[in-house]
Amino acid sequence: QVQLQQWGAGLLKPSETLSLTCSVYGGSFRNYYWTWIRQPPGKGLEWIGEINHSVGTYYRPSLKSRATISMDTSKNQFSLKLTSVTAADTAMYYCARDDGSGKVDYWGQGILVTVSP
Amino acid sequence: QSVLTQPPAVSAAPGQKVTIFCSGSTSNIGDNYVSWYQHVPGTAPKLLIYDNSKRPSGTPDRFSGSKSGTSATLGITGLQTGDEADYYCGTWDSSLSAVIFGGGTKLTVL
């Protein structure tokens, strides 16, 4: 059974850098796309980007200049950094697994990140 | 504004059937498999349907999916109060090189 466990700071000030990490337990780490998805309050799901060991990274165009997704295959972990956050980045952030076709089959528990002065 | 279009809300009585539509384009639904997700607020979203119509183990057969051209449909029969949730369609967009979701549909079981 695949499990994703995520952690990171939940309260940031504007202009700071959001940093989240997700550990993957079970299943193959190298064969999938590891994904970050967020949900702003009262809004729908928003894909941030994903990383694959062989292919590299894909990002949401509107976040590409601020987002960096990296992975550590020795620890089965992947991370998200989002620079220069504003209140618009306040959201529940989920790490997840994509099989490469856009099918997101396993999700982390989610972390609420709030950006406030 | 989402690339995939869903109705904001649907409702039906317990035991009835409901259908949720998801409209896209040739670069997303028309060219790729569609997944559906059930999201109960306060919990992580759950994969409900994948590859247009397949159900993961654990998804009751009351849930069904289909795709035709650039649109997809989620059907739920025998509605239960526990089905109240937000439902999202999702797929890969070949032009954007991105995973995309619909705006979500809130299901109310009256």
PDB file of C-alpha atoms in Angstrom:
ATOM      1  CA  GLN A   1       0.000   0.000   0.000  1.00  0.00           C
ATOM      2  CA  VAL A   2       1.346   3.427  -0.950  1.00  0.00           C
ATOM      3  CA  GLN A   3       1.301   6.182   1.655  1.00  0.00           C
ATOM      4  CA  LEU A   4       2.353   9.811   1.336  1.00  0.00           C
ATOM      5  CA  GLN A   5       3.197  11.866   4.387  1.00  0.00           C
ATOM      6  CA  GLN A   6       3.867  15.565   4.044  1.00  0.00           C
ATOM      7  CA  TRP A   7       5.166  18.292   6.297  1.00  0.00           C
ATOM      8  CA  GLY A   8       6.281  21.908   6.280  1.00  0.00           C
ATOM      9  CA  ALA A   9       5.607  25.349   7.691  1.00  0.00           C
ATOM     10  CA  GLY A  10       1.957  26.291   7.850  1.00  0.00           C
ATOM     11  CA  LEU A  11       2.212  30.038   8.462  1.00  0.00           C
ATOM     12  CA  LEU A  12       4.243  32.391   6.310  1.00  0.00           C
ATOM     13  CA  LYS A  13       4.593  36.129   5.853  1.00  0.00           C
ATOM     14  CA  PRO A  14       4.333  37.753   2.433  1.00  0.00           C
ATOM     15  CA  SER A  15       7.567  37.511   0.400  1.00  0.00           C
ATOM     16  CA  GLU A  16       8.766  34.422   2.296  1.00  0.00           C
ATOM     17  CA  THR A  17       9.426  31.040   0.703  1.00  0.00           C
ATOM     18  CA  LEU A  18       7.001  28.142   1.097  1.00  0.00           C
ATOM     19  CA  SER A  19       8.776  24.850   1.663  1.00  0.00           C
ATOM     20  CA  LEU A  20       7.010  21.465   1.830  1.00  0.00           C
ATOM     21  CA  THR A  21       8.324  17.907   1.739  1.00  0.00           C
ATOM     22  CA  CYS A  22       6.542  14.624   1.088  1.00  0.00           C
ATOM     23  CA  SER A  23       7.779  11.146   1.997  1.00  0.00           C
ATOM     24  CA  VAL A  24       6.612   8.164  -0.019  1.00  0.00           C
ATOM     25  CA  TYR A  25       6.176   4.774   1.605  1.00  0.00           C
ATOM     26  CA  GLY A  26       5.564   1.657  -0.484  1.00  0.00           C
ATOM     27  CA  GLY A  27       5.552   1.162  -4.222  1.00  0.00           C
ATOM     28  CA  SER A  28       8.090   2.298  -6.772  1.00  0.00           C
ATOM     29  CA  PHE A  29       9.492   5.814  -6.416  1.00  0.00           C
ATOM     30  CA  ARG A  30      11.303   6.106  -9.734  1.00  0.00           C
ATOM     31  CA  ASN A  31       8.469   5.021 -12.037  1.00  0.00           C
ATOM     32  CA  TYR A  32       5.909   7.703 -11.201  1.00  0.00           C
ATOM     33  CA  TYR A  33       5.344  11.429 -11.389  1.00  0.00           C
ATOM     34  CA  TRP A  34       5.320  13.074  -7.956  1.00  0.00           C
ATOM     35  CA  THR A  35       2.890  15.921  -7.838  1.00  0.00           C
ATOM     36  CA  TRP A  36       1.900  18.994  -5.850  1.00  0.00           C
ATOM     37  CA  ILE A  37      -1.703  20.169  -5.931  1.00  0.00           C
ATOM     38  CA  ARG A  38      -3.341  22.952  -3.928  1.00  0.00           C
ATOM     39  CA  GLN A  39      -6.831  24.141  -3.108  1.00  0.00           C
ATOM     40  CA  PRO A  40      -7.316  27.800  -2.169  1.00  0.00           C
ATOM     41  CA  PRO A  41     -10.168  28.456   0.274  1.00  0.00           C
ATOM     42  CA  GLY A  42     -13.518  28.217  -1.483  1.00  0.00           C
ATOM     43  CA  LYS A  43     -11.935  27.261  -4.810  1.00  0.00           C
ATOM     44  CA  GLY A  44     -11.173  24.117  -6.778  1.00  0.00           C
ATOM     45  CA  LEU A  45      -8.112  21.925  -7.159  1.00  0.00           C
ATOM     46  CA  GLU A  46      -5.091  23.552  -8.773  1.00  0.00           C
ATOM     47  CA  TRP A  47      -2.162  21.518 -10.095  1.00  0.00           C
ATOM     48  CA  ILE A  48       1.185  23.129  -9.242  1.00  0.00           C
ATOM     49  CA  GLY A  49       3.605  20.763 -10.945  1.00  0.00           C
ATOM     50  CA  GLU A  50       5.263  17.377 -10.870  1.00  0.00           C
ATOM     51  CA  ILE A  51       8.570  15.600 -11.162  1.00  0.00           C
ATOM     52  CA  ASN A  52       9.719  12.303 -12.591  1.00  0.00           C
ATOM     53  CA  HIS A  53      13.163  10.785 -12.099  1.00  0.00           C
ATOM     54  CA  SER A  54      13.776  10.258 -15.819  1.00  0.00           C
ATOM     55  CA  VAL A  55      11.658  12.927 -17.500  1.00  0.00           C
ATOM     56  CA  GLY A  56      12.208  15.911 -15.226  1.00  0.00           C
ATOM     57  CA  THR A  57       9.706  18.526 -14.090  1.00  0.00           C
ATOM     58  CA  TYR A  58       6.524  20.123 -15.334  1.00  0.00           C
ATOM     59  CA  TYR A  59       5.025  23.277 -13.822  1.00  0.00           C
ATOM     60  CA  ARG A  60       1.797  25.211 -13.978  1.00  0.00           C
ATOM     61  CA  PRO A  61       2.677  28.063 -16.344  1.00  0.00           C
ATOM     62  CA  SER A  62       1.490  30.777 -13.941  1.00  0.00           C
ATOM     63  CA  LEU A  63       3.732  29.428 -11.144  1.00  0.00           C
ATOM     64  CA  LYS A  64       6.753  28.367 -13.168  1.00  0.00           C
ATOM     65  CA  SER A  65       8.835  31.398 -12.227  1.00  0.00           C
ATOM     66  CA  ARG A  66       8.344  30.857  -8.469  1.00  0.00           C
ATOM     67  CA  ALA A  67       8.035  27.080  -8.036  1.00  0.00           C
ATOM     68  CA  THR A  68      10.750  24.459  -7.759  1.00  0.00           C
ATOM     69  CA  ILE A  69      10.023  20.762  -7.318  1.00  0.00           C
ATOM     70  CA  SER A  70      12.893  18.450  -6.448  1.00  0.00           C
ATOM     71  CA  MET A  71      13.289  14.811  -5.429  1.00  0.00           C
ATOM     72  CA  ASP A  72      15.664  12.732  -3.333  1.00  0.00           C
ATOM     73  CA  THR A  73      15.561   9.133  -4.543  1.00  0.00           C
ATOM     74  CA  SER A  74      17.756   7.956  -1.656  1.00  0.00           C
ATOM     75  CA  LYS A  75      15.050   9.013   0.813  1.00  0.00           C
ATOM     76  CA  ASN A  76      11.955   8.515  -1.370  1.00  0.00           C
ATOM     77  CA  GLN A  77      11.074  12.147  -0.810  1.00  0.00           C
ATOM     78  CA  PHE A  78      10.111  15.063  -2.996  1.00  0.00           C
ATOM     79  CA  SER A  79       9.762  18.733  -2.168  1.00  0.00           C
ATOM     80  CA  LEU A  80       8.121  21.961  -3.226  1.00  0.00           C
ATOM     81  CA  LYS A  81       9.554  25.435  -2.842  1.00  0.00           C
ATOM     82  CA  LEU A  82       7.474  28.457  -3.787  1.00  0.00           C
ATOM     83  CA  THR A  83       9.193  31.821  -3.514  1.00  0.00           C
ATOM     84  CA  SER A  84       7.780  35.290  -2.854  1.00  0.00           C
ATOM     85  CA  VAL A  85       4.447  34.073  -1.486  1.00  0.00           C
ATOM     86  CA  THR A  86       1.434  36.335  -1.206  1.00  0.00           C
ATOM     87  CA  ALA A  87      -2.025  35.939   0.292  1.00  0.00           C
ATOM     88  CA  ALA A  88      -3.091  34.365  -3.017  1.00  0.00           C
ATOM     89  CA  ASP A  89      -0.878  31.372  -2.168  1.00  0.00           C
ATOM     90  CA  THR A  90      -2.932  30.589   0.940  1.00  0.00           C
ATOM     91  CA  ALA A  91      -4.293  27.112   0.317  1.00  0.00           C
ATOM     92  CA  MET A  92      -4.419  23.497   1.366  1.00  0.00           C
ATOM     93  CA  TYR A  93      -1.404  21.869  -0.269  1.00  0.00           C
ATOM     94  CA  TYR A  94      -1.397  18.180  -1.189  1.00  0.00           C
ATOM     95  CA  CYS A  95       1.399  15.953  -2.373  1.00  0.00           C
ATOM     96  CA  ALA A  96       0.265  13.128  -4.621  1.00  0.00           C
ATOM     97  CA  ARG A  97       1.251  10.482  -7.160  1.00  0.00           C
ATOM     98  CA  ASP A  98       0.460  10.700 -10.861  1.00  0.00           C
ATOM     99  CA  ASP A  99       0.936   7.587 -12.990  1.00  0.00           C
ATOM    100  CA  GLY A 100       1.972   9.740 -15.950  1.00  0.00           C
ATOM    101  CA  SER A 101      -1.424  10.010 -17.588  1.00  0.00           C
ATOM    102  CA  GLY A 102      -2.923  12.550 -15.230  1.00  0.00           C
ATOM    103  CA  LYS A 103      -4.380   9.843 -13.002  1.00  0.00           C
ATOM    104  CA  VAL A 104      -3.634  10.938  -9.426  1.00  0.00           C
ATOM    105  CA  ASP A 105      -4.134   7.830  -7.382  1.00  0.00           C
ATOM    106  CA  TYR A 106      -2.514   8.477  -4.007  1.00  0.00           C
ATOM    107  CA  TRP A 107      -2.663  11.671  -1.969  1.00  0.00           C
ATOM    108  CA  GLY A 108      -0.999  13.009   1.127  1.00  0.00           C
ATOM    109  CA  GLN A 109      -3.061  14.221   4.047  1.00  0.00           C
ATOM    110  CA  GLY A 110      -2.731  17.874   3.089  1.00  0.00           C
ATOM    111  CA  ILE A 111      -1.221  20.880   4.845  1.00  0.00           C
ATOM    112  CA  LEU A 112      -2.928  24.228   5.237  1.00  0.00           C
ATOM    113  CA  VAL A 113      -0.497  27.003   4.386  1.00  0.00           C
ATOM    114  CA  THR A 114      -1.566  30.505   5.361  1.00  0.00           C
ATOM    115  CA  VAL A 115       0.192  33.632   4.170  1.00  0.00           C
ATOM    116  CA  SER A 116      -0.505  36.564   6.468  1.00  0.00           C
ATOM    117  CA  PRO A 117       1.445  39.675   7.537  1.00  0.00           C
TER     118      PRO A 117
ATOM    119  CA  GLN B   1     -11.394  29.868 -14.904  1.00  0.00           C
ATOM    120  CA  SER B   2     -10.759  26.140 -15.367  1.00  0.00           C
ATOM    121  CA  VAL B   3      -9.792  24.567 -18.679  1.00  0.00           C
ATOM    122  CA  LEU B   4     -12.353  21.830 -18.019  1.00  0.00           C
ATOM    123  CA  THR B   5     -15.938  22.957 -17.497  1.00  0.00           C
ATOM    124  CA  GLN B   6     -18.239  21.379 -14.919  1.00  0.00           C
ATOM    125  CA  PRO B   7     -21.576  22.522 -13.510  1.00  0.00           C
ATOM    126  CA  PRO B   8     -21.038  24.203 -10.131  1.00  0.00           C
ATOM    127  CA  ALA B   9     -23.693  22.148  -8.386  1.00  0.00           C
ATOM    128  CA  VAL B  10     -26.139  19.281  -8.827  1.00  0.00           C
ATOM    129  CA  SER B  11     -28.697  17.809  -6.468  1.00  0.00           C
ATOM    130  CA  ALA B  12     -31.023  14.840  -6.273  1.00  0.00           C
ATOM    131  CA  ALA B  13     -32.941  12.816  -3.726  1.00  0.00           C
ATOM    132  CA  PRO B  14     -31.635   9.674  -2.013  1.00  0.00           C
ATOM    133  CA  GLY B  15     -31.957   6.644  -4.248  1.00  0.00           C
ATOM    134  CA  GLN B  16     -32.058   8.725  -7.412  1.00  0.00           C
ATOM    135  CA  LYS B  17     -29.461   9.055 -10.174  1.00  0.00           C
ATOM    136  CA  VAL B  18     -27.307  12.059 -11.033  1.00  0.00           C
ATOM    137  CA  THR B  19     -24.989  12.829 -13.934  1.00  0.00           C
ATOM    138  CA  ILE B  20     -22.077  15.259 -13.866  1.00  0.00           C
ATOM    139  CA  PHE B  21     -20.624  16.491 -17.159  1.00  0.00           C
ATOM    140  CA  CYS B  22     -17.094  17.642 -17.870  1.00  0.00           C
ATOM    141  CA  SER B  23     -16.353  19.508 -21.069  1.00  0.00           C
ATOM    142  CA  GLY B  24     -12.886  20.043 -22.496  1.00  0.00           C
ATOM    143  CA  SER B  25     -11.082  20.196 -25.818  1.00  0.00           C
ATOM    144  CA  THR B  26      -9.058  18.113 -28.250  1.00  0.00           C
ATOM    145  CA  SER B  27      -5.793  18.783 -26.376  1.00  0.00           C
ATOM    146  CA  ASN B  28      -7.074  17.390 -23.085  1.00  0.00           C
ATOM    147  CA  ILE B  29     -10.147  15.145 -22.894  1.00  0.00           C
ATOM    148  CA  GLY B  30     -10.059  14.500 -26.629  1.00  0.00           C
ATOM    149  CA  ASP B  31      -6.506  13.212 -26.462  1.00  0.00           C
ATOM    150  CA  ASN B  32      -6.126  11.685 -22.990  1.00  0.00           C
ATOM    151  CA  TYR B  33      -7.793   9.567 -20.344  1.00  0.00           C
ATOM    152  CA  VAL B  34     -10.134  11.216 -17.849  1.00  0.00           C
ATOM    153  CA  SER B  35     -10.185  10.650 -14.089  1.00  0.00           C
ATOM    154  CA  TRP B  36     -12.829  11.616 -11.562  1.00  0.00           C
ATOM    155  CA  TYR B  37     -12.192  12.516  -7.914  1.00  0.00           C
ATOM    156  CA  GLN B  38     -14.439  12.693  -4.878  1.00  0.00           C
ATOM    157  CA  HIS B  39     -13.477  15.346  -2.348  1.00  0.00           C
ATOM    158  CA  VAL B  40     -15.115  15.590   1.030  1.00  0.00           C
ATOM    159  CA  PRO B  41     -13.992  18.879   2.652  1.00  0.00           C
ATOM    160  CA  GLY B  42     -11.413  18.283   5.345  1.00  0.00           C
ATOM    161  CA  THR B  43     -10.101  15.102   3.762  1.00  0.00           C
ATOM    162  CA  ALA B  44      -7.780  14.323   0.857  1.00  0.00           C
ATOM    163  CA  PRO B  45      -9.414  13.883  -2.557  1.00  0.00           C
ATOM    164  CA  LYS B  46     -10.034  10.292  -3.574  1.00  0.00           C
ATOM    165  CA  LEU B  47      -9.635   8.766  -7.035  1.00  0.00           C
ATOM    166  CA  LEU B  48     -13.084   7.547  -8.047  1.00  0.00           C
ATOM    167  CA  ILE B  49     -12.771   6.705 -11.758  1.00  0.00           C
ATOM    168  CA  TYR B  50      -9.698   6.450 -13.995  1.00  0.00           C
ATOM    169  CA  ASP B  51      -9.026   5.753 -17.675  1.00  0.00           C
ATOM    170  CA  ASN B  52     -12.467   7.234 -18.472  1.00  0.00           C
ATOM    171  CA  SER B  53     -14.500   4.383 -17.010  1.00  0.00           C
ATOM    172  CA  LYS B  54     -12.450   2.112 -14.750  1.00  0.00           C
ATOM    173  CA  ARG B  55     -13.103   1.885 -11.032  1.00  0.00           C
ATOM    174  CA  PRO B  56     -10.280   1.439  -8.505  1.00  0.00           C
ATOM    175  CA  SER B  57     -10.896  -1.219  -5.915  1.00  0.00           C
ATOM    176  CA  GLY B  58     -13.086   0.346  -3.295  1.00  0.00           C
ATOM    177  CA  THR B  59     -15.210   2.418  -5.659  1.00  0.00           C
ATOM    178  CA  PRO B  60     -18.770   1.041  -5.610  1.00  0.00           C
ATOM    179  CA  ASP B  61     -20.300   0.078  -8.956  1.00  0.00           C
ATOM    180  CA  ARG B  62     -22.927   2.779  -8.363  1.00  0.00           C
ATOM    181  CA  PHE B  63     -20.282   5.108  -9.817  1.00  0.00           C
ATOM    182  CA  SER B  64     -19.606   4.999 -13.553  1.00  0.00           C
ATOM    183  CA  GLY B  65     -17.645   7.057 -16.049  1.00  0.00           C
ATOM    184  CA  SER B  66     -17.691   7.533 -19.789  1.00  0.00           C
ATOM    185  CA  LYS B  67     -16.079   9.700 -22.432  1.00  0.00           C
ATOM    186  CA  SER B  68     -17.195  10.832 -25.843  1.00  0.00           C
ATOM    187  CA  GLY B  69     -15.072  13.154 -27.959  1.00  0.00           C
ATOM    188  CA  THR B  70     -14.094  16.125 -25.802  1.00  0.00           C
ATOM    189  CA  SER B  71     -16.571  15.479 -22.979  1.00  0.00           C
ATOM    190  CA  ALA B  72     -16.725  13.092 -20.076  1.00  0.00           C
ATOM    191  CA  THR B  73     -19.511  12.055 -17.753  1.00  0.00           C
ATOM    192  CA  LEU B  74     -19.705  10.760 -14.196  1.00  0.00           C
ATOM    193  CA  GLY B  75     -22.847   8.895 -13.236  1.00  0.00           C
ATOM    194  CA  ILE B  76     -23.952   8.031  -9.735  1.00  0.00           C
ATOM    195  CA  THR B  77     -26.957   5.795  -9.121  1.00  0.00           C
ATOM    196  CA  GLY B  78     -28.714   4.896  -5.895  1.00  0.00           C
ATOM    197  CA  LEU B  79     -27.649   8.164  -4.280  1.00  0.00           C
ATOM    198  CA  GLN B  80     -26.784   8.088  -0.599  1.00  0.00           C
ATOM    199  CA  THR B  81     -26.298  10.957   1.826  1.00  0.00           C
ATOM    200  CA  GLY B  82     -22.687   9.827   2.149  1.00  0.00           C
ATOM    201  CA  ASP B  83     -22.153  10.703  -1.520  1.00  0.00           C
ATOM    202  CA  GLU B  84     -22.383  14.409  -0.693  1.00  0.00           C
ATOM    203  CA  ALA B  85     -19.033  15.821  -1.774  1.00  0.00           C
ATOM    204  CA  ASP B  86     -17.293  17.875  -4.435  1.00  0.00           C
ATOM    205  CA  TYR B  87     -16.536  15.974  -7.623  1.00  0.00           C
ATOM    206  CA  TYR B  88     -13.717  16.918  -9.985  1.00  0.00           C
ATOM    207  CA  CYS B  89     -12.801  15.692 -13.435  1.00  0.00           C
ATOM    208  CA  GLY B  90      -9.135  15.718 -14.352  1.00  0.00           C
ATOM    209  CA  THR B  91      -6.830  14.842 -17.207  1.00  0.00           C
ATOM    210  CA  TRP B  92      -3.532  15.704 -18.887  1.00  0.00           C
ATOM    211  CA  ASP B  93      -3.462  18.574 -21.352  1.00  0.00           C
ATOM    212  CA  SER B  94      -1.055  17.845 -24.184  1.00  0.00           C
ATOM    213  CA  SER B  95      -0.765  21.493 -25.250  1.00  0.00           C
ATOM    214  CA  LEU B  96      -0.160  22.880 -21.756  1.00  0.00           C
ATOM    215  CA  SER B  97       1.923  19.883 -20.615  1.00  0.00           C
ATOM    216  CA  ALA B  98      -0.014  20.052 -17.386  1.00  0.00           C
ATOM    217  CA  VAL B  99      -2.515  18.159 -15.292  1.00  0.00           C
ATOM    218  CA  ILE B 100      -5.800  20.040 -15.370  1.00  0.00           C
ATOM    219  CA  PHE B 101      -8.948  19.815 -13.290  1.00  0.00           C
ATOM    220  CA  GLY B 102     -12.477  20.960 -13.749  1.00  0.00           C
ATOM    221  CA  GLY B 103     -13.815  23.618 -11.413  1.00  0.00           C
ATOM    222  CA  GLY B 104     -15.623  21.000  -9.340  1.00  0.00           C
ATOM    223  CA  THR B 105     -19.275  20.107  -8.870  1.00  0.00           C
ATOM    224  CA  LYS B 106     -20.901  20.134  -5.464  1.00  0.00           C
ATOM    225  CA  LEU B 107     -23.319  17.252  -5.063  1.00  0.00           C
ATOM    226  CA  THR B 108     -26.168  17.675  -2.610  1.00  0.00           C
ATOM    227  CA  VAL B 109     -28.325  14.690  -1.735  1.00  0.00           C
ATOM    228  CA  LEU B 110     -31.591  16.232  -0.623  1.00  0.00           C
TER     229      LEU B 110
END
